[in-house]
Short mmCIF file of N, CA and C and ligand atoms in Angstrom, two decimals:
data_model
loop_
_atom_site.label_atom_id
_atom_site.label_comp_id
_atom_site.label_asym_id
_atom_site.label_seq_id
_atom_site.Cartn_x
_atom_site.Cartn_y
_atom_site.Cartn_z
N MET A 1 179.37 117.99 126.43
CA MET A 1 180.15 117.08 127.27
C MET A 1 179.74 117.23 128.74
N LYS A 2 179.60 116.08 129.39
CA LYS A 2 179.15 116.12 130.77
C LYS A 2 180.34 115.98 131.71
N ASN A 3 180.34 116.80 132.76
CA ASN A 3 181.31 116.59 133.83
C ASN A 3 180.77 115.50 134.74
N LYS A 4 181.67 114.76 135.34
CA LYS A 4 181.21 113.77 136.32
C LYS A 4 180.68 114.50 137.55
N PRO A 5 179.59 114.03 138.14
CA PRO A 5 179.16 114.63 139.41
C PRO A 5 180.20 114.34 140.49
N LYS A 6 180.26 115.25 141.45
CA LYS A 6 181.27 115.09 142.50
C LYS A 6 180.63 114.50 143.75
N ILE A 7 181.37 113.61 144.38
CA ILE A 7 180.93 113.13 145.70
C ILE A 7 182.06 113.32 146.70
N LEU A 8 181.65 113.56 147.93
CA LEU A 8 182.61 113.66 149.03
C LEU A 8 182.96 112.25 149.50
N ILE A 9 184.20 112.02 149.87
CA ILE A 9 184.58 110.70 150.38
C ILE A 9 185.62 110.85 151.48
N SER A 10 185.52 110.02 152.50
CA SER A 10 186.52 110.04 153.57
C SER A 10 187.89 109.71 152.98
N ALA A 11 188.84 110.58 153.24
CA ALA A 11 190.18 110.40 152.65
C ALA A 11 190.83 109.09 153.09
N CYS A 12 190.53 108.64 154.31
CA CYS A 12 191.15 107.39 154.79
C CYS A 12 190.69 106.19 153.97
N LEU A 13 189.48 106.25 153.37
CA LEU A 13 189.00 105.15 152.53
C LEU A 13 189.77 105.08 151.23
N LEU A 14 190.39 106.19 150.85
CA LEU A 14 191.19 106.22 149.62
C LEU A 14 192.66 105.91 149.90
N GLY A 15 192.97 105.60 151.15
CA GLY A 15 194.35 105.24 151.48
C GLY A 15 195.19 106.35 152.07
N GLU A 16 194.58 107.51 152.29
CA GLU A 16 195.32 108.60 152.96
C GLU A 16 195.58 108.19 154.41
N ASN A 17 196.79 108.39 154.86
CA ASN A 17 197.13 108.01 156.24
C ASN A 17 196.73 109.11 157.23
N CYS A 18 195.41 109.34 157.30
CA CYS A 18 194.91 110.42 158.16
C CYS A 18 194.13 109.88 159.35
N LYS A 19 194.12 108.56 159.50
CA LYS A 19 193.41 107.94 160.63
C LYS A 19 194.13 108.30 161.93
N TYR A 20 193.42 108.22 163.05
CA TYR A 20 194.00 108.65 164.33
C TYR A 20 195.35 107.98 164.63
N ASN A 21 195.50 106.72 164.19
CA ASN A 21 196.75 106.00 164.50
C ASN A 21 197.81 106.15 163.41
N GLY A 22 197.57 107.02 162.47
CA GLY A 22 198.54 107.25 161.39
C GLY A 22 198.34 106.32 160.21
N GLY A 23 197.36 105.44 160.29
CA GLY A 23 197.08 104.52 159.18
C GLY A 23 195.91 105.00 158.34
N ASN A 24 195.31 104.07 157.60
CA ASN A 24 194.17 104.43 156.75
C ASN A 24 193.13 103.32 156.79
N ASN A 25 192.06 103.51 156.05
CA ASN A 25 190.97 102.52 156.02
C ASN A 25 190.75 101.99 154.60
N ALA A 26 191.83 101.93 153.82
CA ALA A 26 191.69 101.49 152.43
C ALA A 26 191.14 100.06 152.34
N ASP A 27 191.38 99.25 153.36
CA ASP A 27 190.89 97.86 153.29
C ASP A 27 189.39 97.76 153.56
N ALA A 28 188.74 98.88 153.89
CA ALA A 28 187.30 98.85 154.16
C ALA A 28 186.48 98.92 152.88
N ILE A 29 187.14 99.16 151.76
CA ILE A 29 186.41 99.33 150.50
C ILE A 29 187.19 98.58 149.41
N SER A 30 186.50 97.77 148.62
CA SER A 30 187.24 96.94 147.66
C SER A 30 187.75 97.79 146.51
N ALA A 31 188.81 97.30 145.90
CA ALA A 31 189.42 98.02 144.76
C ALA A 31 188.41 98.13 143.62
N ASP A 32 187.60 97.09 143.43
CA ASP A 32 186.60 97.10 142.35
C ASP A 32 185.56 98.18 142.58
N THR A 33 185.09 98.26 143.82
CA THR A 33 184.07 99.27 144.15
C THR A 33 184.65 100.66 143.98
N LEU A 34 185.86 100.83 144.43
CA LEU A 34 186.51 102.14 144.32
C LEU A 34 186.71 102.54 142.86
N ASP A 35 187.07 101.55 142.07
CA ASP A 35 187.26 101.77 140.63
C ASP A 35 185.96 102.24 139.98
N LYS A 36 184.88 101.58 140.34
CA LYS A 36 183.58 101.91 139.78
C LYS A 36 183.17 103.32 140.21
N LEU A 37 183.37 103.59 141.50
CA LEU A 37 183.06 104.94 142.01
C LEU A 37 183.81 106.00 141.23
N ASP A 38 185.09 105.72 141.02
CA ASP A 38 185.98 106.67 140.36
C ASP A 38 185.60 106.89 138.90
N GLN A 39 185.04 105.85 138.27
CA GLN A 39 184.61 105.99 136.87
C GLN A 39 183.39 106.89 136.75
N ILE A 40 182.52 106.82 137.74
CA ILE A 40 181.24 107.52 137.64
C ILE A 40 181.30 108.93 138.24
N TYR A 41 182.08 109.06 139.30
CA TYR A 41 182.11 110.32 140.05
C TYR A 41 183.51 110.92 140.10
N GLU A 42 183.55 112.21 140.30
CA GLU A 42 184.81 112.85 140.70
C GLU A 42 184.85 112.80 142.23
N LEU A 43 185.90 112.21 142.76
CA LEU A 43 185.96 112.00 144.21
C LEU A 43 186.64 113.19 144.88
N VAL A 44 185.93 113.77 145.84
CA VAL A 44 186.48 114.90 146.61
C VAL A 44 186.82 114.36 148.00
N ALA A 45 188.11 114.16 148.25
CA ALA A 45 188.54 113.52 149.50
C ALA A 45 188.65 114.56 150.62
N VAL A 46 188.10 114.20 151.77
CA VAL A 46 188.20 115.08 152.94
C VAL A 46 188.49 114.25 154.18
N CYS A 47 189.25 114.81 155.09
CA CYS A 47 189.37 114.25 156.44
C CYS A 47 188.99 115.36 157.41
N PRO A 48 187.77 115.29 157.96
CA PRO A 48 187.31 116.38 158.82
C PRO A 48 188.20 116.64 160.02
N GLU A 49 188.75 115.59 160.59
CA GLU A 49 189.55 115.80 161.81
C GLU A 49 190.86 116.51 161.48
N TYR A 50 191.45 116.17 160.35
CA TYR A 50 192.64 116.89 159.89
C TYR A 50 192.27 118.34 159.55
N LEU A 51 191.19 118.50 158.81
CA LEU A 51 190.77 119.85 158.41
C LEU A 51 190.40 120.71 159.61
N GLY A 52 189.96 120.06 160.69
CA GLY A 52 189.60 120.79 161.91
C GLY A 52 190.79 121.17 162.76
N GLY A 53 191.98 120.77 162.33
CA GLY A 53 193.18 121.23 163.03
C GLY A 53 193.86 120.18 163.90
N LEU A 54 193.37 118.95 163.87
CA LEU A 54 194.00 117.90 164.69
C LEU A 54 195.18 117.29 163.93
N THR A 55 196.14 116.80 164.68
CA THR A 55 197.34 116.22 164.05
C THR A 55 197.11 114.72 163.82
N THR A 56 197.96 114.14 162.99
CA THR A 56 197.96 112.69 162.77
C THR A 56 199.39 112.19 163.03
N PRO A 57 199.58 111.17 163.85
CA PRO A 57 198.55 110.50 164.64
C PRO A 57 198.00 111.41 165.75
N ARG A 58 196.89 110.99 166.29
CA ARG A 58 196.23 111.74 167.37
C ARG A 58 195.54 110.73 168.29
N GLU A 59 195.15 111.20 169.43
CA GLU A 59 194.43 110.32 170.35
C GLU A 59 193.07 109.95 169.76
N PRO A 60 192.64 108.70 169.94
CA PRO A 60 191.28 108.40 169.52
C PRO A 60 190.28 109.23 170.32
N ALA A 61 189.16 109.54 169.72
CA ALA A 61 188.14 110.34 170.39
C ALA A 61 186.77 109.74 170.08
N GLU A 62 185.84 109.95 170.97
CA GLU A 62 184.46 109.50 170.75
C GLU A 62 183.50 110.57 171.25
N ILE A 63 182.29 110.51 170.72
CA ILE A 63 181.23 111.42 171.18
C ILE A 63 180.62 110.84 172.45
N CYS A 64 180.63 111.62 173.52
CA CYS A 64 180.10 111.14 174.81
C CYS A 64 178.60 111.42 174.89
N SER A 65 177.99 110.90 175.96
CA SER A 65 176.53 111.02 176.09
C SER A 65 176.08 112.47 176.21
N ASN A 66 176.99 113.36 176.66
CA ASN A 66 176.62 114.78 176.75
C ASN A 66 176.85 115.53 175.43
N GLY A 67 177.25 114.79 174.39
CA GLY A 67 177.43 115.41 173.08
C GLY A 67 178.82 115.96 172.85
N ARG A 68 179.68 115.96 173.87
CA ARG A 68 181.03 116.47 173.70
C ARG A 68 181.92 115.38 173.11
N VAL A 69 182.91 115.78 172.35
CA VAL A 69 183.87 114.82 171.81
C VAL A 69 185.11 114.85 172.70
N MET A 70 185.43 113.71 173.30
CA MET A 70 186.53 113.64 174.26
C MET A 70 187.57 112.64 173.78
N THR A 71 188.84 112.91 174.10
CA THR A 71 189.89 111.96 173.72
C THR A 71 189.99 110.85 174.77
N LYS A 72 190.53 109.72 174.32
CA LYS A 72 190.53 108.51 175.14
C LYS A 72 191.45 108.59 176.36
N PHE A 73 192.66 109.10 176.17
CA PHE A 73 193.65 108.98 177.25
C PHE A 73 193.73 110.24 178.12
N SER A 74 193.81 111.40 177.49
CA SER A 74 193.99 112.61 178.29
C SER A 74 192.67 113.30 178.63
N GLY A 75 191.57 112.79 178.07
CA GLY A 75 190.27 113.38 178.37
C GLY A 75 190.12 114.80 177.86
N ARG A 76 190.86 115.10 176.79
CA ARG A 76 190.78 116.46 176.22
C ARG A 76 189.47 116.62 175.45
N ASP A 77 188.86 117.78 175.60
CA ASP A 77 187.63 118.08 174.87
C ASP A 77 188.01 118.64 173.50
N VAL A 78 187.74 117.86 172.45
CA VAL A 78 188.12 118.29 171.09
C VAL A 78 186.87 118.60 170.25
N THR A 79 185.80 118.93 170.93
CA THR A 79 184.54 119.23 170.22
C THR A 79 184.74 120.37 169.22
N ARG A 80 185.47 121.41 169.64
CA ARG A 80 185.66 122.57 168.77
C ARG A 80 186.33 122.16 167.46
N GLU A 81 187.37 121.36 167.54
CA GLU A 81 188.08 120.92 166.34
C GLU A 81 187.17 120.05 165.45
N PHE A 82 186.38 119.19 166.08
CA PHE A 82 185.48 118.33 165.30
C PHE A 82 184.40 119.16 164.60
N LEU A 83 183.89 120.17 165.31
CA LEU A 83 182.86 121.02 164.70
C LEU A 83 183.45 121.86 163.57
N SER A 84 184.67 122.32 163.79
CA SER A 84 185.34 123.11 162.75
C SER A 84 185.54 122.26 161.49
N GLY A 85 186.01 121.03 161.67
CA GLY A 85 186.19 120.12 160.53
C GLY A 85 184.87 119.84 159.83
N ALA A 86 183.81 119.68 160.62
CA ALA A 86 182.49 119.41 160.05
C ALA A 86 182.04 120.59 159.18
N GLN A 87 182.26 121.80 159.70
CA GLN A 87 181.85 123.00 158.96
C GLN A 87 182.63 123.14 157.65
N ILE A 88 183.93 122.88 157.72
CA ILE A 88 184.77 122.97 156.51
C ILE A 88 184.30 121.95 155.48
N CYS A 89 184.00 120.74 155.92
CA CYS A 89 183.54 119.70 154.98
C CYS A 89 182.19 120.08 154.36
N ALA A 90 181.31 120.66 155.19
CA ALA A 90 180.01 121.10 154.66
C ALA A 90 180.23 122.19 153.61
N ASP A 91 181.16 123.09 153.85
CA ASP A 91 181.45 124.15 152.87
C ASP A 91 182.00 123.55 151.57
N ILE A 92 182.87 122.55 151.71
CA ILE A 92 183.44 121.90 150.52
C ILE A 92 182.33 121.19 149.74
N ALA A 93 181.43 120.52 150.45
CA ALA A 93 180.32 119.82 149.78
C ALA A 93 179.45 120.82 149.02
N ARG A 94 179.17 121.97 149.67
CA ARG A 94 178.31 122.98 149.04
C ARG A 94 178.99 123.53 147.79
N LYS A 95 180.26 123.90 147.93
CA LYS A 95 180.98 124.49 146.79
C LYS A 95 181.09 123.52 145.61
N ASN A 96 181.18 122.23 145.91
CA ASN A 96 181.35 121.23 144.85
C ASN A 96 180.04 120.57 144.42
N ASP A 97 178.94 121.07 145.01
CA ASP A 97 177.62 120.55 144.68
C ASP A 97 177.53 119.03 144.88
N CYS A 98 178.11 118.55 145.95
CA CYS A 98 178.07 117.11 146.24
C CYS A 98 176.70 116.73 146.79
N LYS A 99 176.07 115.77 146.15
CA LYS A 99 174.76 115.29 146.62
C LYS A 99 174.91 114.06 147.50
N ILE A 100 176.05 113.40 147.38
CA ILE A 100 176.30 112.15 148.13
C ILE A 100 177.66 112.26 148.81
N ALA A 101 177.75 111.68 150.00
CA ALA A 101 179.05 111.55 150.66
C ALA A 101 179.22 110.10 151.09
N VAL A 102 180.37 109.53 150.80
CA VAL A 102 180.70 108.16 151.24
C VAL A 102 181.68 108.30 152.39
N LEU A 103 181.21 108.04 153.60
CA LEU A 103 182.03 108.33 154.78
C LEU A 103 182.24 107.07 155.62
N LYS A 104 183.39 107.03 156.26
CA LYS A 104 183.79 105.87 157.06
C LYS A 104 182.83 105.63 158.22
N GLU A 105 182.38 104.40 158.29
CA GLU A 105 181.38 104.05 159.31
C GLU A 105 181.92 104.15 160.74
N ARG A 106 181.05 104.54 161.62
CA ARG A 106 181.24 104.54 163.09
C ARG A 106 182.22 105.59 163.61
N SER A 107 182.83 106.37 162.75
CA SER A 107 183.74 107.43 163.21
C SER A 107 182.95 108.56 163.89
N PRO A 108 183.54 109.20 164.90
CA PRO A 108 182.84 110.33 165.54
C PRO A 108 182.68 111.54 164.62
N SER A 109 183.41 111.56 163.52
CA SER A 109 183.19 112.59 162.49
C SER A 109 182.35 112.06 161.35
N CYS A 110 182.75 110.90 160.83
CA CYS A 110 182.22 110.41 159.56
C CYS A 110 181.11 109.37 159.69
N GLY A 111 180.90 108.81 160.87
CA GLY A 111 179.91 107.75 161.04
C GLY A 111 178.50 108.19 160.67
N SER A 112 177.70 107.25 160.13
CA SER A 112 176.31 107.58 159.80
C SER A 112 175.40 106.46 160.29
N GLY A 113 174.46 106.81 161.13
CA GLY A 113 173.50 105.83 161.64
C GLY A 113 173.96 105.16 162.91
N GLU A 114 175.25 104.90 163.02
CA GLU A 114 175.76 104.35 164.28
C GLU A 114 177.19 104.83 164.53
N ILE A 115 177.47 105.03 165.79
CA ILE A 115 178.79 105.52 166.21
C ILE A 115 179.17 104.83 167.54
N TYR A 116 180.42 104.94 167.91
CA TYR A 116 180.83 104.41 169.21
C TYR A 116 180.22 105.27 170.32
N ASP A 117 179.99 104.64 171.47
CA ASP A 117 179.14 105.28 172.48
C ASP A 117 179.85 106.22 173.44
N GLY A 118 181.16 106.41 173.29
CA GLY A 118 181.86 107.33 174.18
C GLY A 118 182.56 106.65 175.33
N SER A 119 182.40 105.33 175.41
CA SER A 119 183.03 104.60 176.53
C SER A 119 184.37 103.98 176.13
N PHE A 120 184.71 104.05 174.87
CA PHE A 120 185.95 103.46 174.35
C PHE A 120 186.02 101.96 174.62
N THR A 121 184.86 101.32 174.60
CA THR A 121 184.82 99.87 174.82
C THR A 121 184.36 99.14 173.56
N GLY A 122 184.17 99.88 172.48
CA GLY A 122 183.72 99.26 171.24
C GLY A 122 182.20 99.17 171.14
N ARG A 123 181.50 99.67 172.15
CA ARG A 123 180.03 99.63 172.09
C ARG A 123 179.51 100.66 171.09
N ILE A 124 178.47 100.24 170.39
CA ILE A 124 177.89 101.07 169.31
C ILE A 124 176.52 101.59 169.75
N VAL A 125 176.23 102.84 169.41
CA VAL A 125 174.89 103.38 169.64
C VAL A 125 174.39 104.03 168.34
N SER A 126 173.11 104.31 168.28
CA SER A 126 172.57 105.01 167.12
C SER A 126 173.07 106.45 167.15
N GLY A 127 173.39 106.97 166.00
CA GLY A 127 173.81 108.37 165.94
C GLY A 127 174.69 108.63 164.74
N ASP A 128 174.96 109.88 164.52
CA ASP A 128 175.81 110.30 163.41
C ASP A 128 177.05 111.01 163.94
N GLY A 129 178.15 110.92 163.20
CA GLY A 129 179.31 111.74 163.48
C GLY A 129 178.99 113.20 163.19
N LEU A 130 179.85 114.10 163.68
CA LEU A 130 179.53 115.53 163.56
C LEU A 130 179.57 116.02 162.12
N THR A 131 180.46 115.47 161.32
CA THR A 131 180.50 115.88 159.90
C THR A 131 179.27 115.35 159.17
N THR A 132 178.91 114.12 159.46
CA THR A 132 177.70 113.56 158.85
C THR A 132 176.48 114.41 159.19
N SER A 133 176.36 114.82 160.45
CA SER A 133 175.22 115.67 160.84
C SER A 133 175.20 116.96 160.04
N ALA A 134 176.38 117.59 159.91
CA ALA A 134 176.45 118.86 159.17
C ALA A 134 176.08 118.66 157.70
N LEU A 135 176.51 117.55 157.13
CA LEU A 135 176.21 117.28 155.71
C LEU A 135 174.72 116.98 155.53
N LYS A 136 174.16 116.21 156.45
CA LYS A 136 172.73 115.88 156.33
C LYS A 136 171.88 117.14 156.41
N LYS A 137 172.31 118.11 157.24
CA LYS A 137 171.55 119.37 157.33
C LYS A 137 171.54 120.10 155.99
N LEU A 138 172.58 119.87 155.21
CA LEU A 138 172.65 120.49 153.88
C LEU A 138 171.85 119.71 152.84
N GLY A 139 171.37 118.54 153.22
CA GLY A 139 170.64 117.70 152.27
C GLY A 139 171.52 116.71 151.54
N VAL A 140 172.77 116.56 152.00
CA VAL A 140 173.66 115.58 151.36
C VAL A 140 173.29 114.19 151.87
N ARG A 141 173.23 113.24 150.96
CA ARG A 141 172.96 111.84 151.35
C ARG A 141 174.27 111.21 151.78
N VAL A 142 174.32 110.75 153.02
CA VAL A 142 175.56 110.17 153.54
C VAL A 142 175.41 108.65 153.62
N VAL A 143 176.35 107.93 153.01
CA VAL A 143 176.35 106.47 153.10
C VAL A 143 177.69 105.99 153.63
N GLY A 144 177.65 104.91 154.37
CA GLY A 144 178.88 104.27 154.83
C GLY A 144 179.44 103.39 153.73
N GLU A 145 180.68 102.97 153.90
CA GLU A 145 181.33 102.21 152.83
C GLU A 145 180.64 100.87 152.55
N SER A 146 180.04 100.24 153.56
CA SER A 146 179.42 98.94 153.28
C SER A 146 178.10 99.11 152.53
N ALA A 147 177.44 100.25 152.69
CA ALA A 147 176.18 100.50 151.98
C ALA A 147 176.42 100.77 150.49
N LEU A 148 177.66 101.05 150.14
CA LEU A 148 177.99 101.32 148.74
C LEU A 148 177.61 100.15 147.85
N LEU A 149 177.76 98.93 148.39
CA LEU A 149 177.49 97.73 147.60
C LEU A 149 176.02 97.66 147.20
N GLU A 150 175.17 98.29 148.02
CA GLU A 150 173.74 98.23 147.73
C GLU A 150 173.28 99.38 146.83
N LEU A 151 174.15 100.34 146.61
CA LEU A 151 173.76 101.50 145.79
C LEU A 151 173.89 101.16 144.31
N ASN A 152 172.93 101.59 143.54
CA ASN A 152 173.08 101.54 142.10
C ASN A 152 173.79 102.84 141.70
N LEU A 153 175.09 102.75 141.55
CA LEU A 153 175.88 103.97 141.40
C LEU A 153 175.52 104.77 140.16
N GLU A 154 175.28 104.05 139.05
CA GLU A 154 174.93 104.77 137.81
C GLU A 154 173.62 105.53 137.99
N LYS A 155 172.65 104.84 138.61
CA LYS A 155 171.33 105.45 138.79
C LYS A 155 171.44 106.67 139.71
N GLU A 156 172.21 106.52 140.77
CA GLU A 156 172.39 107.63 141.70
C GLU A 156 173.01 108.83 140.98
N ALA A 157 173.97 108.55 140.11
CA ALA A 157 174.63 109.63 139.39
C ALA A 157 173.66 110.33 138.45
N GLN A 158 172.78 109.53 137.81
CA GLN A 158 171.79 110.13 136.91
C GLN A 158 170.82 111.01 137.68
N ASN A 159 170.51 110.59 138.89
CA ASN A 159 169.57 111.37 139.71
C ASN A 159 170.20 112.65 140.24
N GLY A 160 171.53 112.63 140.35
CA GLY A 160 172.22 113.81 140.86
C GLY A 160 172.31 114.88 139.79
N GLN A 161 172.78 116.04 140.20
CA GLN A 161 172.89 117.14 139.25
C GLN A 161 174.22 117.05 138.52
N VAL A 162 174.17 117.02 137.22
CA VAL A 162 175.40 116.92 136.44
C VAL A 162 175.57 118.20 135.64
N ASP A 163 176.74 118.83 135.77
CA ASP A 163 177.00 120.06 135.01
C ASP A 163 177.11 119.72 133.53
N LYS A 164 176.51 120.56 132.73
CA LYS A 164 176.63 120.36 131.27
C LYS A 164 177.43 121.52 130.68
N HIS A 165 178.30 121.21 129.73
CA HIS A 165 179.10 122.26 129.07
C HIS A 165 178.95 122.17 127.57
FE1 SF4 B 1 188.78 108.88 158.07
FE2 SF4 B 1 186.86 110.58 158.73
FE3 SF4 B 1 188.55 109.66 160.60
FE4 SF4 B 1 189.44 111.36 158.77
S1 SF4 B 1 187.90 111.80 160.30
S2 SF4 B 1 190.44 109.49 159.42
S3 SF4 B 1 188.25 110.77 156.99
S4 SF4 B 1 187.07 108.47 159.42
#
Protein backbone atom coordinates (compact mmCIF):
# COMPACT_ATOMS: atom_id res chain seq x y z
CA MET A 1 0.00 0.00 0.00
CA LYS A 2 1.27 3.42 -0.95
CA ASN A 3 1.09 6.48 1.25
CA LYS A 4 0.22 9.68 -0.51
CA PRO A 5 3.24 11.96 -0.97
CA LYS A 6 3.10 15.05 1.21
CA ILE A 7 3.18 18.60 -0.03
CA LEU A 8 3.45 21.81 1.92
CA ILE A 9 0.67 24.34 1.35
CA SER A 10 -0.03 27.85 2.62
CA ALA A 11 -2.67 27.47 5.32
CA CYS A 12 -4.53 30.58 4.11
CA LEU A 13 -5.19 28.84 0.76
CA LEU A 14 -7.03 26.13 2.70
CA GLY A 15 -9.24 28.69 4.42
CA GLU A 16 -7.30 29.17 7.65
CA ASN A 17 -7.83 32.71 8.89
CA CYS A 18 -4.11 33.37 9.28
CA LYS A 19 -3.80 36.23 6.78
CA TYR A 20 -2.51 39.55 8.14
CA ASN A 21 -6.04 41.00 8.20
CA GLY A 22 -7.56 37.99 9.95
CA GLY A 23 -9.00 36.56 6.74
CA ASN A 24 -7.85 33.84 4.36
CA ASN A 25 -7.06 33.25 0.69
CA ALA A 26 -9.43 30.34 0.03
CA ASP A 27 -10.86 32.18 -2.98
CA ALA A 28 -7.44 32.09 -4.69
CA ILE A 29 -7.74 28.37 -5.41
CA SER A 30 -10.78 26.62 -6.86
CA ALA A 31 -12.61 23.92 -4.93
CA ASP A 32 -12.03 21.50 -7.83
CA THR A 33 -8.28 22.08 -7.84
CA LEU A 34 -8.12 21.73 -4.09
CA ASP A 35 -10.12 18.51 -4.28
CA LYS A 36 -7.75 17.08 -6.84
CA LEU A 37 -4.72 18.11 -4.79
CA ASP A 38 -6.23 16.50 -1.73
CA GLN A 39 -6.87 13.23 -3.58
CA ILE A 40 -3.29 12.91 -4.76
CA TYR A 41 -1.32 14.41 -1.88
CA GLU A 42 -1.40 14.65 1.87
CA LEU A 43 -1.56 18.39 2.49
CA VAL A 44 0.71 19.79 5.19
CA ALA A 45 -0.62 23.26 6.01
CA VAL A 46 1.76 25.92 7.28
CA CYS A 47 1.59 29.64 7.93
CA PRO A 48 5.18 30.85 8.29
CA GLU A 49 4.26 34.20 9.80
CA TYR A 50 2.14 32.56 12.49
CA LEU A 51 4.82 29.92 13.10
CA GLY A 52 7.40 32.70 13.37
CA GLY A 53 5.55 34.19 16.31
CA LEU A 54 3.44 36.94 14.73
CA THR A 55 -0.17 37.42 15.78
CA THR A 56 -3.26 37.45 13.57
CA PRO A 57 -4.42 39.99 12.65
CA ARG A 58 -1.10 41.77 12.25
CA GLU A 59 0.27 44.70 10.35
CA PRO A 60 0.98 44.03 6.69
CA ALA A 61 4.69 43.71 5.99
CA GLU A 62 6.85 43.73 2.87
CA ILE A 63 10.47 42.99 2.04
CA CYS A 64 12.31 46.28 1.49
CA SER A 65 15.16 46.94 -0.93
CA ASN A 66 17.69 46.36 1.87
CA GLY A 67 16.29 42.87 2.44
CA ARG A 68 14.65 43.70 5.78
CA VAL A 69 10.98 42.92 6.35
CA MET A 70 9.21 46.02 7.67
CA THR A 71 5.61 46.59 8.75
CA LYS A 72 3.47 49.13 6.92
CA PHE A 73 2.30 51.46 9.68
CA SER A 74 4.70 51.32 12.61
CA GLY A 75 7.81 50.55 10.58
CA ARG A 76 8.67 47.64 12.86
CA ASP A 77 11.44 45.35 11.65
CA VAL A 78 9.96 41.83 11.68
CA THR A 79 12.75 40.14 9.75
CA ARG A 80 13.59 37.90 12.72
CA GLU A 81 10.04 36.55 12.94
CA PHE A 82 9.88 35.99 9.18
CA LEU A 83 13.20 34.14 9.19
CA SER A 84 12.13 32.06 12.15
CA GLY A 85 8.90 31.07 10.36
CA ALA A 86 10.88 30.25 7.23
CA GLN A 87 13.22 27.98 9.19
CA ILE A 88 10.34 26.18 10.91
CA CYS A 89 8.62 25.59 7.55
CA ALA A 90 11.86 24.28 6.05
CA ASP A 91 12.17 21.87 8.99
CA ILE A 92 8.57 20.71 8.50
CA ALA A 93 9.19 20.17 4.77
CA ARG A 94 12.34 18.15 5.52
CA LYS A 95 10.67 16.00 8.17
CA ASN A 96 7.70 15.29 5.89
CA ASP A 97 9.82 14.74 2.79
CA CYS A 98 7.87 17.37 0.85
CA LYS A 99 9.16 17.77 -2.69
CA ILE A 100 6.61 20.43 -3.66
CA ALA A 101 5.16 23.43 -1.86
CA VAL A 102 2.07 25.32 -3.04
CA LEU A 103 2.43 28.79 -1.57
CA LYS A 104 0.42 31.99 -1.81
CA GLU A 105 1.72 34.27 -4.51
CA ARG A 106 3.40 37.62 -3.80
CA SER A 107 3.51 37.23 0.00
CA PRO A 108 6.76 38.33 1.71
CA SER A 109 6.91 34.82 3.18
CA CYS A 110 5.23 32.62 0.61
CA GLY A 111 5.66 34.47 -2.70
CA SER A 112 7.66 32.78 -5.48
CA GLY A 113 9.14 34.60 -8.45
CA GLU A 114 7.51 37.90 -7.61
CA ILE A 115 6.79 39.83 -4.44
CA TYR A 116 5.66 43.32 -3.44
CA ASP A 117 8.50 45.82 -3.61
CA GLY A 118 8.47 47.19 -0.06
CA SER A 119 6.72 50.45 -0.89
CA PHE A 120 3.22 49.25 0.07
CA THR A 121 1.91 50.65 -3.20
CA GLY A 122 1.08 47.32 -4.83
CA ARG A 123 4.19 47.40 -7.03
CA ILE A 124 5.65 44.00 -7.84
CA VAL A 125 9.32 43.08 -8.26
CA SER A 126 11.12 39.83 -9.01
CA GLY A 127 11.98 37.86 -5.92
CA ASP A 128 10.94 35.20 -3.47
CA GLY A 129 9.42 35.38 -0.01
CA LEU A 130 11.68 34.29 2.84
CA THR A 131 10.00 30.91 3.33
CA THR A 132 10.14 30.22 -0.39
CA SER A 133 13.87 31.00 -0.39
CA ALA A 134 14.46 28.63 2.53
CA LEU A 135 12.47 25.86 0.82
CA LYS A 136 14.22 26.31 -2.52
CA LYS A 137 17.59 25.95 -0.75
CA LEU A 138 16.36 22.54 0.40
CA GLY A 139 15.46 21.60 -3.17
CA VAL A 140 11.71 21.93 -2.68
CA ARG A 141 9.84 22.99 -5.81
CA VAL A 142 7.70 26.00 -4.92
CA VAL A 143 4.67 26.88 -7.04
CA GLY A 144 2.10 29.61 -6.63
CA GLU A 145 -1.59 28.81 -6.62
CA SER A 146 -2.17 29.96 -10.21
CA ALA A 147 0.64 27.72 -11.52
CA LEU A 148 -1.19 24.73 -10.08
CA LEU A 149 -3.49 24.73 -13.10
CA GLU A 150 -0.50 24.08 -15.34
CA LEU A 151 0.88 21.23 -13.25
CA ASN A 152 0.14 17.66 -14.13
CA LEU A 153 -0.52 16.69 -10.54
CA GLU A 154 -0.56 12.92 -11.07
CA LYS A 155 2.72 13.03 -12.98
CA GLU A 156 4.33 15.23 -10.35
CA ALA A 157 3.24 12.80 -7.65
CA GLN A 158 4.71 9.87 -9.57
CA ASN A 159 7.99 11.72 -9.91
CA GLY A 160 8.06 12.45 -6.20
CA GLN A 161 9.15 9.99 -3.57
CA VAL A 162 6.31 7.85 -2.32
CA ASP A 163 6.69 5.77 0.84
CA LYS A 164 5.88 2.13 0.35
CA HIS A 165 4.61 -0.13 3.15
FE1 LIG B 1 -0.83 32.78 3.92
FE2 LIG B 1 1.81 32.54 3.87
FE3 LIG B 1 0.68 34.86 4.61
FE4 LIG B 1 0.52 32.75 6.21
S1 LIG B 1 2.39 33.79 5.64
S2 LIG B 1 -1.14 34.12 5.66
S3 LIG B 1 0.37 31.08 4.75
S4 LIG B 1 0.57 33.90 2.60
